[in-house]
Amino acid sequence: MVARAVCRGSLVTRRALLLASAAFLASSSLSAASGGRGRRALGLPGLRAPIEIVEDGFGIPHIRAGSVHDAYFGQGYVVARDRLFQLDLDLRRDLGRMAEAFGPSFLRSDRAARLFHYRGDLEAELAAIPATVREGVEGYVAGINARIAELEADPAQLPPEYAILGIAPLRWSLLDCVRRRGSGGDDADEEVRRAMLAARGQLEFENYREPLRPAWRFTVPDGLDASAVSREDLGVLRDVNRGGSYEQPELAHADWEALRIDLAANGSNAWTVAGSRTATGRPILANDPHLSIGGFPPRHMAHLTAPGLDVIGAGYPGLPGIMQGHTDRFAFGRTNFHIDQTDLFVLRTSEEDPELYWHEGGWKRFEIHEEEIAVRGGEGDRVVLRYAGGRPVIARDPARQRAVVLAIVTMLPGANMRFAIVAINLAQDWDSLREAFRLHVSPTNLHYADVDGNTGWHAIGYAPRRPRHDGLFPAPGDGSYDWQGVMPLADMPSIFNPAQGWIASANDMNLPADYPYGERILSFTWADPYRHDRIKQVLGARDNHSIADSAALLHDVYSLPALALKRLLPTAPSPEAEPAAALLREWDGAMGAESAAALLYQMVVAALAQGVHAALIPPEARDLVTRVNFSVMLEALAQPDPRLGEDPAAARDALIDQALAEGWTRAVELAGPDPAGWRWGDQHGVTIRHPLSALPEIAAAFPPIEGGRQGGDGYTVMARGLRGSSLDVRHGASFLFVADVGEWDRTRFLLLPGQSADPSSPHHRDFYEPWLAGRMHELPFSRAAVDAAAVRSFEIRPAQQ
């Protein structure tokens, strides 16, 4: 049913979109007087030569330029036109300038953000980046600033948030692209938790919460006093994503988490299928990055063409380049690989002078940077930022002669992730792509398929070389445990033209069997394998895979953990559990929106998780081991864990029976007494709101996009994850594409909810309904296909001096 949906209906929808776009664009500021297909020339600063931008009926800009610089200028200009406020808030947060716009309650997060600014030689960092890559990013920055200059000349055209909040957009700087390294502790909280469990003698319970993959023995580093480690050691990391309020108290309840979307996907699926296993003989590459759903859309699409550059797809607004898509030579997709890229180091400071710390046999002085943070409605705040060998000091306790630093790869020289995607876009083949990977910091599974029939996978990202420890605990900061650079690209795992004819990744532990893990430790924490295993089932089952098959697989809602739970249903349930057991026995495990059993399953699993946690984790450890990992829970039930009781199998059956009864009761409370009326999609809705919609003025200007219903959950290939107590979709694939490698105009895609943040634009939510239905559309790429799909075109010229 899904497979048919993704292959039909595109032409009708495209015609409707063309008509709607033409009507909107005829009155827009960039349309020529003669209509949307006109050729109005705009004069903008920062451009080196004229460029043409052709827009199709989906609002996707196809940018034709004479240089790499100007192509990325076009991308920067159109993303600022469509998503300026989103870009601006990201920039403010990274620069630590939120208090300047929103008041003193943002001071703590501003201090934290500034602590993670690169403090080395910015000009030297720029000089080390390949010239063409640097020019591309420079063009992107100039394009954003050109759009801001337009709006400064005509403030009435600013997005409405600016008038409501009383702020103005910040200008962008190329040096800020080097300075902004991102903040966050990655697994720092896990290191602290493990040390606290070790101090209590409860470390064995950590494997219930976060199992180590592959299996590994915990070893507390020599010299670490685990009993001295506490959550206080996380220091400013607890302030990194802290929200605040500005005048209106409603802003204190704004969805600040939705304001920041990680550059790397939180999840995702990707696969490549070699031509030997496809119906056409051409490779297929599919990808769907899983990011937050419900706030700012995390992807924006563009097509960039210049000599040596022809790339189309989606990127993160504010990050130059195309993160997922294809060039004229190869398709590329990405999922989150796992690399432990941070470590906590505990320093001993001097009792006489707390600005000194012991390192490599002597006292060294913290590097200190002082900055003034402007504060709206108040006095500026002077902050002192400390570093030890370039590593941010996140916590200090002079009375205990103690400080904690965070070693993080993003603060290393050369860790310029904001230039990496442009480098990937400029690559021409596998070998040049591997050269581009040297700039890529974020941990990523990079999938590849080219017009010559080659397919490949490469794990990329900066991986620290730890000479004496494994990164699972904080380590003494005396120098004996310091990193020794990062692993060379040649030591990272990769596969080229695999014999089985397909490659898949879904954030699982996907290292090749012969990878020397003990010598090259990357990570011990990975996603549960259920999505990957389902993809493997489907890809391995046939040798004539098609574009429609990949589109259907991206929307697959079969749940392997649901089927595993089905196998554990008691044969003689109690009367209270019998109705639930009967409904689940007849279920095929598909988490469809119309499924009653899918709704019941979610209720049963929630109750079961509570019961298993209470049974396996003693009360004195529950403040640290707050949950049991899902796959560990199912394993503990399938092979009854001895901790369940004297008779583990009987205790297991009693837990499941109780969860069935409780799940049924919860489903009745939620959806009514008659299971014939239960529908998972009725509870699993898709609502997209402005992250600041707690402000009445913002809510009025940006009505929510709502009413959609979905199947799936966080463990199905069609990932539709939940967060917290809400059953709404809060995480999943907002951008999807399937590339027919070499026949590029047959590539299909979806983008939720659309290109534009402007509610009056036809591209604000034009993909909401197709996304809900799984109805993918062809993405024009060749010049003939783009011209045939064009709604309008306009020209931008350099500003007259």
mmCIF file with all atom_site columns, C-alpha atoms in Angstrom, residues 241-391:
data_model
loop_
_atom_site.group_PDB
_atom_site.id
_atom_site.type_symbol
_atom_site.label_atom_id
_atom_site.label_alt_id
_atom_site.label_comp_id
_atom_site.label_asym_id
_atom_site.label_entity_id
_atom_site.label_seq_id
_atom_site.pdbx_PDB_ins_code
_atom_site.Cartn_x
_atom_site.Cartn_y
_atom_site.Cartn_z
_atom_site.occupancy
_atom_site.B_iso_or_equiv
_atom_site.pdbx_formal_charge
_atom_site.auth_seq_id
_atom_site.auth_comp_id
_atom_site.auth_asym_id
_atom_site.auth_atom_id
_atom_site.pdbx_PDB_model_num
ATOM 1   C CA . ASN A 1 241 ? 21.020 24.252 26.402  1.00 0.00 ? 241 ASN A CA 1
ATOM 2   C CA . ARG A 1 242 ? 19.471 26.182 29.264  1.00 0.00 ? 242 ARG A CA 1
ATOM 3   C CA . GLY A 1 243 ? 16.570 28.380 28.172  1.00 0.00 ? 243 GLY A CA 1
ATOM 4   C CA . GLY A 1 244 ? 15.462 31.609 29.733  1.00 0.00 ? 244 GLY A CA 1
ATOM 5   C CA . SER A 1 245 ? 12.756 34.211 29.639  1.00 0.00 ? 245 SER A CA 1
ATOM 6   C CA . TYR A 1 246 ? 12.509 37.686 28.256  1.00 0.00 ? 246 TYR A CA 1
ATOM 7   C CA . GLU A 1 247 ? 9.995  40.081 29.783  1.00 0.00 ? 247 GLU A CA 1
ATOM 8   C CA . GLN A 1 248 ? 7.065  37.857 28.835  1.00 0.00 ? 248 GLN A CA 1
ATOM 9   C CA . PRO A 1 249 ? 7.033  34.960 31.318  1.00 0.00 ? 249 PRO A CA 1
ATOM 10  C CA . GLU A 1 250 ? 5.672  32.675 28.600  1.00 0.00 ? 250 GLU A CA 1
ATOM 11  C CA . LEU A 1 251 ? 9.152  32.499 27.075  1.00 0.00 ? 251 LEU A CA 1
ATOM 12  C CA . ALA A 1 252 ? 10.320 30.528 30.076  1.00 0.00 ? 252 ALA A CA 1
ATOM 13  C CA . HIS A 1 253 ? 8.165  27.690 28.715  1.00 0.00 ? 253 HIS A CA 1
ATOM 14  C CA . ALA A 1 254 ? 9.355  27.992 25.114  1.00 0.00 ? 254 ALA A CA 1
ATOM 15  C CA . ASP A 1 255 ? 10.656 24.896 23.379  1.00 0.00 ? 255 ASP A CA 1
ATOM 16  C CA . TRP A 1 256 ? 14.314 25.889 23.587  1.00 0.00 ? 256 TRP A CA 1
ATOM 17  C CA . GLU A 1 257 ? 15.423 22.364 22.712  1.00 0.00 ? 257 GLU A CA 1
ATOM 18  C CA . ALA A 1 258 ? 13.797 22.772 19.299  1.00 0.00 ? 258 ALA A CA 1
ATOM 19  C CA . LEU A 1 259 ? 15.900 25.864 18.666  1.00 0.00 ? 259 LEU A CA 1
ATOM 20  C CA . ARG A 1 260 ? 19.049 23.778 18.354  1.00 0.00 ? 260 ARG A CA 1
ATOM 21  C CA . ILE A 1 261 ? 19.197 20.821 16.029  1.00 0.00 ? 261 ILE A CA 1
ATOM 22  C CA . ASP A 1 262 ? 22.447 18.860 16.004  1.00 0.00 ? 262 ASP A CA 1
ATOM 23  C CA . LEU A 1 263 ? 24.504 19.076 12.836  1.00 0.00 ? 263 LEU A CA 1
ATOM 24  C CA . ALA A 1 264 ? 24.803 15.359 12.952  1.00 0.00 ? 264 ALA A CA 1
ATOM 25  C CA . ALA A 1 265 ? 21.665 13.294 12.899  1.00 0.00 ? 265 ALA A CA 1
ATOM 26  C CA . ASN A 1 266 ? 20.464 11.793 16.158  1.00 0.00 ? 266 ASN A CA 1
ATOM 27  C CA . GLY A 1 267 ? 19.498 8.671  14.280  1.00 0.00 ? 267 GLY A CA 1
ATOM 28  C CA . SER A 1 268 ? 18.867 7.841  10.614  1.00 0.00 ? 268 SER A CA 1
ATOM 29  C CA . ASN A 1 269 ? 18.780 5.025  8.094   1.00 0.00 ? 269 ASN A CA 1
ATOM 30  C CA . ALA A 1 270 ? 20.886 4.727  4.974   1.00 0.00 ? 270 ALA A CA 1
ATOM 31  C CA . TRP A 1 271 ? 21.630 1.987  2.498   1.00 0.00 ? 271 TRP A CA 1
ATOM 32  C CA . THR A 1 272 ? 23.268 1.476  -0.850  1.00 0.00 ? 272 THR A CA 1
ATOM 33  C CA . VAL A 1 273 ? 22.339 -1.357 -3.192  1.00 0.00 ? 273 VAL A CA 1
ATOM 34  C CA . ALA A 1 274 ? 24.749 -2.320 -5.952  1.00 0.00 ? 274 ALA A CA 1
ATOM 35  C CA . GLY A 1 275 ? 23.557 -2.583 -9.536  1.00 0.00 ? 275 GLY A CA 1
ATOM 36  C CA . SER A 1 276 ? 23.992 -6.353 -9.377  1.00 0.00 ? 276 SER A CA 1
ATOM 37  C CA . ARG A 1 277 ? 20.970 -6.445 -7.030  1.00 0.00 ? 277 ARG A CA 1
ATOM 38  C CA . THR A 1 278 ? 18.692 -3.848 -8.638  1.00 0.00 ? 278 THR A CA 1
ATOM 39  C CA . ALA A 1 279 ? 16.072 -4.130 -11.363 1.00 0.00 ? 279 ALA A CA 1
ATOM 40  C CA . THR A 1 280 ? 17.835 -1.553 -13.570 1.00 0.00 ? 280 THR A CA 1
ATOM 41  C CA . GLY A 1 281 ? 21.453 -2.577 -13.041 1.00 0.00 ? 281 GLY A CA 1
ATOM 42  C CA . ARG A 1 282 ? 22.134 0.866  -11.539 1.00 0.00 ? 282 ARG A CA 1
ATOM 43  C CA . PRO A 1 283 ? 22.955 1.426  -7.871  1.00 0.00 ? 283 PRO A CA 1
ATOM 44  C CA . ILE A 1 284 ? 20.362 2.838  -5.500  1.00 0.00 ? 284 ILE A CA 1
ATOM 45  C CA . LEU A 1 285 ? 21.114 4.946  -2.439  1.00 0.00 ? 285 LEU A CA 1
ATOM 46  C CA . ALA A 1 286 ? 18.469 5.797  0.184   1.00 0.00 ? 286 ALA A CA 1
ATOM 47  C CA . ASN A 1 287 ? 18.720 8.009  3.259   1.00 0.00 ? 287 ASN A CA 1
ATOM 48  C CA . ASP A 1 288 ? 16.460 9.617  5.879   1.00 0.00 ? 288 ASP A CA 1
ATOM 49  C CA . PRO A 1 289 ? 18.128 11.632 8.654   1.00 0.00 ? 289 PRO A CA 1
ATOM 50  C CA . HIS A 1 290 ? 16.206 11.390 11.944  1.00 0.00 ? 290 HIS A CA 1
ATOM 51  C CA . LEU A 1 291 ? 16.031 14.715 13.730  1.00 0.00 ? 291 LEU A CA 1
ATOM 52  C CA . SER A 1 292 ? 13.602 16.641 15.901  1.00 0.00 ? 292 SER A CA 1
ATOM 53  C CA . ILE A 1 293 ? 10.078 17.030 14.564  1.00 0.00 ? 293 ILE A CA 1
ATOM 54  C CA . GLY A 1 294 ? 7.810  19.699 15.947  1.00 0.00 ? 294 GLY A CA 1
ATOM 55  C CA . GLY A 1 295 ? 9.919  22.868 15.818  1.00 0.00 ? 295 GLY A CA 1
ATOM 56  C CA . PHE A 1 296 ? 12.164 24.430 13.199  1.00 0.00 ? 296 PHE A CA 1
ATOM 57  C CA . PRO A 1 297 ? 12.559 22.120 10.168  1.00 0.00 ? 297 PRO A CA 1
ATOM 58  C CA . PRO A 1 298 ? 16.120 20.739 10.216  1.00 0.00 ? 298 PRO A CA 1
ATOM 59  C CA . ARG A 1 299 ? 16.664 20.617 6.455   1.00 0.00 ? 299 ARG A CA 1
ATOM 60  C CA . HIS A 1 300 ? 16.491 23.062 3.533   1.00 0.00 ? 300 HIS A CA 1
ATOM 61  C CA . MET A 1 301 ? 16.976 22.025 -0.091  1.00 0.00 ? 301 MET A CA 1
ATOM 62  C CA . ALA A 1 302 ? 18.994 23.521 -2.946  1.00 0.00 ? 302 ALA A CA 1
ATOM 63  C CA . HIS A 1 303 ? 20.728 22.642 -6.216  1.00 0.00 ? 303 HIS A CA 1
ATOM 64  C CA . LEU A 1 304 ? 24.135 24.271 -6.819  1.00 0.00 ? 304 LEU A CA 1
ATOM 65  C CA . THR A 1 305 ? 25.786 24.363 -10.243 1.00 0.00 ? 305 THR A CA 1
ATOM 66  C CA . ALA A 1 306 ? 29.141 25.915 -11.176 1.00 0.00 ? 306 ALA A CA 1
ATOM 67  C CA . PRO A 1 307 ? 32.290 24.737 -12.975 1.00 0.00 ? 307 PRO A CA 1
ATOM 68  C CA . GLY A 1 308 ? 33.429 21.684 -11.006 1.00 0.00 ? 308 GLY A CA 1
ATOM 69  C CA . LEU A 1 309 ? 30.231 21.610 -8.930  1.00 0.00 ? 309 LEU A CA 1
ATOM 70  C CA . ASP A 1 310 ? 26.801 20.109 -9.560  1.00 0.00 ? 310 ASP A CA 1
ATOM 71  C CA . VAL A 1 311 ? 25.083 18.982 -6.356  1.00 0.00 ? 311 VAL A CA 1
ATOM 72  C CA . ILE A 1 312 ? 21.485 18.760 -5.168  1.00 0.00 ? 312 ILE A CA 1
ATOM 73  C CA . GLY A 1 313 ? 19.854 17.718 -1.917  1.00 0.00 ? 313 GLY A CA 1
ATOM 74  C CA . ALA A 1 314 ? 19.304 18.997 1.602   1.00 0.00 ? 314 ALA A CA 1
ATOM 75  C CA . GLY A 1 315 ? 21.447 20.707 4.179   1.00 0.00 ? 315 GLY A CA 1
ATOM 76  C CA . TYR A 1 316 ? 21.163 22.094 7.661   1.00 0.00 ? 316 TYR A CA 1
ATOM 77  C CA . PRO A 1 317 ? 20.156 25.782 7.609   1.00 0.00 ? 317 PRO A CA 1
ATOM 78  C CA . GLY A 1 318 ? 23.297 27.678 8.560   1.00 0.00 ? 318 GLY A CA 1
ATOM 79  C CA . LEU A 1 319 ? 25.761 24.959 7.529   1.00 0.00 ? 319 LEU A CA 1
ATOM 80  C CA . PRO A 1 320 ? 27.178 25.625 4.043   1.00 0.00 ? 320 PRO A CA 1
ATOM 81  C CA . GLY A 1 321 ? 26.574 22.888 1.504   1.00 0.00 ? 321 GLY A CA 1
ATOM 82  C CA . ILE A 1 322 ? 24.436 19.830 0.838   1.00 0.00 ? 322 ILE A CA 1
ATOM 83  C CA . MET A 1 323 ? 24.585 17.162 3.546   1.00 0.00 ? 323 MET A CA 1
ATOM 84  C CA . GLN A 1 324 ? 22.513 14.478 1.785   1.00 0.00 ? 324 GLN A CA 1
ATOM 85  C CA . GLY A 1 325 ? 21.845 14.167 -1.918  1.00 0.00 ? 325 GLY A CA 1
ATOM 86  C CA . HIS A 1 326 ? 23.845 13.613 -5.081  1.00 0.00 ? 326 HIS A CA 1
ATOM 87  C CA . THR A 1 327 ? 26.271 15.269 -7.475  1.00 0.00 ? 327 THR A CA 1
ATOM 88  C CA . ASP A 1 328 ? 26.397 14.573 -11.188 1.00 0.00 ? 328 ASP A CA 1
ATOM 89  C CA . ARG A 1 329 ? 28.866 11.770 -10.363 1.00 0.00 ? 329 ARG A CA 1
ATOM 90  C CA . PHE A 1 330 ? 27.722 10.116 -7.125  1.00 0.00 ? 330 PHE A CA 1
ATOM 91  C CA . ALA A 1 331 ? 25.007 9.934  -4.489  1.00 0.00 ? 331 ALA A CA 1
ATOM 92  C CA . PHE A 1 332 ? 25.850 10.313 -0.812  1.00 0.00 ? 332 PHE A CA 1
ATOM 93  C CA . GLY A 1 333 ? 23.918 9.798  2.392   1.00 0.00 ? 333 GLY A CA 1
ATOM 94  C CA . ARG A 1 334 ? 24.729 9.858  6.069   1.00 0.00 ? 334 ARG A CA 1
ATOM 95  C CA . THR A 1 335 ? 23.699 8.453  9.406   1.00 0.00 ? 335 THR A CA 1
ATOM 96  C CA . ASN A 1 336 ? 25.124 9.020  12.850  1.00 0.00 ? 336 ASN A CA 1
ATOM 97  C CA . PHE A 1 337 ? 28.143 6.839  13.542  1.00 0.00 ? 337 PHE A CA 1
ATOM 98  C CA . HIS A 1 338 ? 29.245 6.580  17.164  1.00 0.00 ? 338 HIS A CA 1
ATOM 99  C CA . ILE A 1 339 ? 32.588 7.972  18.309  1.00 0.00 ? 339 ILE A CA 1
ATOM 100 C CA . ASP A 1 340 ? 33.312 8.897  21.899  1.00 0.00 ? 340 ASP A CA 1
ATOM 101 C CA . GLN A 1 341 ? 34.639 12.389 21.193  1.00 0.00 ? 341 GLN A CA 1
ATOM 102 C CA . THR A 1 342 ? 34.876 13.768 24.737  1.00 0.00 ? 342 THR A CA 1
ATOM 103 C CA . ASP A 1 343 ? 36.576 12.983 28.026  1.00 0.00 ? 343 ASP A CA 1
ATOM 104 C CA . LEU A 1 344 ? 36.481 14.535 31.466  1.00 0.00 ? 344 LEU A CA 1
ATOM 105 C CA . PHE A 1 345 ? 39.851 15.130 33.124  1.00 0.00 ? 345 PHE A CA 1
ATOM 106 C CA . VAL A 1 346 ? 40.137 15.913 36.830  1.00 0.00 ? 346 VAL A CA 1
ATOM 107 C CA . LEU A 1 347 ? 42.877 18.431 37.631  1.00 0.00 ? 347 LEU A CA 1
ATOM 108 C CA . ARG A 1 348 ? 44.634 19.104 40.919  1.00 0.00 ? 348 ARG A CA 1
ATOM 109 C CA . THR A 1 349 ? 44.933 22.833 41.508  1.00 0.00 ? 349 THR A CA 1
ATOM 110 C CA . SER A 1 350 ? 47.346 24.654 43.781  1.00 0.00 ? 350 SER A CA 1
ATOM 111 C CA . GLU A 1 351 ? 46.264 25.443 47.323  1.00 0.00 ? 351 GLU A CA 1
ATOM 112 C CA . GLU A 1 352 ? 48.282 28.690 47.259  1.00 0.00 ? 352 GLU A CA 1
ATOM 113 C CA . ASP A 1 353 ? 47.218 29.798 43.780  1.00 0.00 ? 353 ASP A CA 1
ATOM 114 C CA . PRO A 1 354 ? 44.044 28.195 42.357  1.00 0.00 ? 354 PRO A CA 1
ATOM 115 C CA . GLU A 1 355 ? 44.946 29.490 38.893  1.00 0.00 ? 355 GLU A CA 1
ATOM 116 C CA . LEU A 1 356 ? 47.669 26.832 38.736  1.00 0.00 ? 356 LEU A CA 1
ATOM 117 C CA . TYR A 1 357 ? 47.111 23.151 37.924  1.00 0.00 ? 357 TYR A CA 1
ATOM 118 C CA . TRP A 1 358 ? 49.476 20.160 38.061  1.00 0.00 ? 358 TRP A CA 1
ATOM 119 C CA . HIS A 1 359 ? 50.320 18.729 34.657  1.00 0.00 ? 359 HIS A CA 1
ATOM 120 C CA . GLU A 1 360 ? 53.257 16.685 33.340  1.00 0.00 ? 360 GLU A CA 1
ATOM 121 C CA . GLY A 1 361 ? 55.281 17.056 36.510  1.00 0.00 ? 361 GLY A CA 1
ATOM 122 C CA . GLY A 1 362 ? 54.882 20.785 37.072  1.00 0.00 ? 362 GLY A CA 1
ATOM 123 C CA . TRP A 1 363 ? 52.498 23.623 37.789  1.00 0.00 ? 363 TRP A CA 1
ATOM 124 C CA . LYS A 1 364 ? 50.902 25.322 34.802  1.00 0.00 ? 364 LYS A CA 1
ATOM 125 C CA . ARG A 1 365 ? 48.696 28.381 34.686  1.00 0.00 ? 365 ARG A CA 1
ATOM 126 C CA . PHE A 1 366 ? 45.194 28.329 33.231  1.00 0.00 ? 366 PHE A CA 1
ATOM 127 C CA . GLU A 1 367 ? 44.792 30.276 30.017  1.00 0.00 ? 367 GLU A CA 1
ATOM 128 C CA . ILE A 1 368 ? 42.276 33.020 30.781  1.00 0.00 ? 368 ILE A CA 1
ATOM 129 C CA . HIS A 1 369 ? 39.993 34.914 28.430  1.00 0.00 ? 369 HIS A CA 1
ATOM 130 C CA . GLU A 1 370 ? 37.767 37.683 29.708  1.00 0.00 ? 370 GLU A CA 1
ATOM 131 C CA . GLU A 1 371 ? 34.754 38.887 27.768  1.00 0.00 ? 371 GLU A CA 1
ATOM 132 C CA . GLU A 1 372 ? 31.878 41.286 28.258  1.00 0.00 ? 372 GLU A CA 1
ATOM 133 C CA . ILE A 1 373 ? 28.395 39.919 27.614  1.00 0.00 ? 373 ILE A CA 1
ATOM 134 C CA . ALA A 1 374 ? 25.875 42.586 26.669  1.00 0.00 ? 374 ALA A CA 1
ATOM 135 C CA . VAL A 1 375 ? 22.562 42.194 28.482  1.00 0.00 ? 375 VAL A CA 1
ATOM 136 C CA . ARG A 1 376 ? 19.267 43.559 27.300  1.00 0.00 ? 376 ARG A CA 1
ATOM 137 C CA . GLY A 1 377 ? 17.643 45.701 29.961  1.00 0.00 ? 377 GLY A CA 1
ATOM 138 C CA . GLY A 1 378 ? 20.608 45.455 32.330  1.00 0.00 ? 378 GLY A CA 1
ATOM 139 C CA . GLU A 1 379 ? 24.294 45.966 32.882  1.00 0.00 ? 379 GLU A CA 1
ATOM 140 C CA . GLY A 1 380 ? 26.825 43.952 30.936  1.00 0.00 ? 380 GLY A CA 1
ATOM 141 C CA . ASP A 1 381 ? 28.350 40.894 32.572  1.00 0.00 ? 381 ASP A CA 1
ATOM 142 C CA . ARG A 1 382 ? 32.092 40.288 32.684  1.00 0.00 ? 382 ARG A CA 1
ATOM 143 C CA . VAL A 1 383 ? 32.944 36.597 32.356  1.00 0.00 ? 383 VAL A CA 1
ATOM 144 C CA . VAL A 1 384 ? 36.224 34.812 32.958  1.00 0.00 ? 384 VAL A CA 1
ATOM 145 C CA . LEU A 1 385 ? 36.779 31.727 30.793  1.00 0.00 ? 385 LEU A CA 1
ATOM 146 C CA . ARG A 1 386 ? 39.543 29.300 31.690  1.00 0.00 ? 386 ARG A CA 1
ATOM 147 C CA . TYR A 1 387 ? 41.334 26.684 29.601  1.00 0.00 ? 387 TYR A CA 1
ATOM 148 C CA . ALA A 1 388 ? 43.960 24.064 30.318  1.00 0.00 ? 388 ALA A CA 1
ATOM 149 C CA . GLY A 1 389 ? 45.938 23.286 27.201  1.00 0.00 ? 389 GLY A CA 1
ATOM 150 C CA . GLY A 1 390 ? 43.028 24.510 25.078  1.00 0.00 ? 390 GLY A CA 1
ATOM 151 C CA . ARG A 1 391 ? 40.517 22.360 26.967  1.00 0.00 ? 391 ARG A CA 1
#
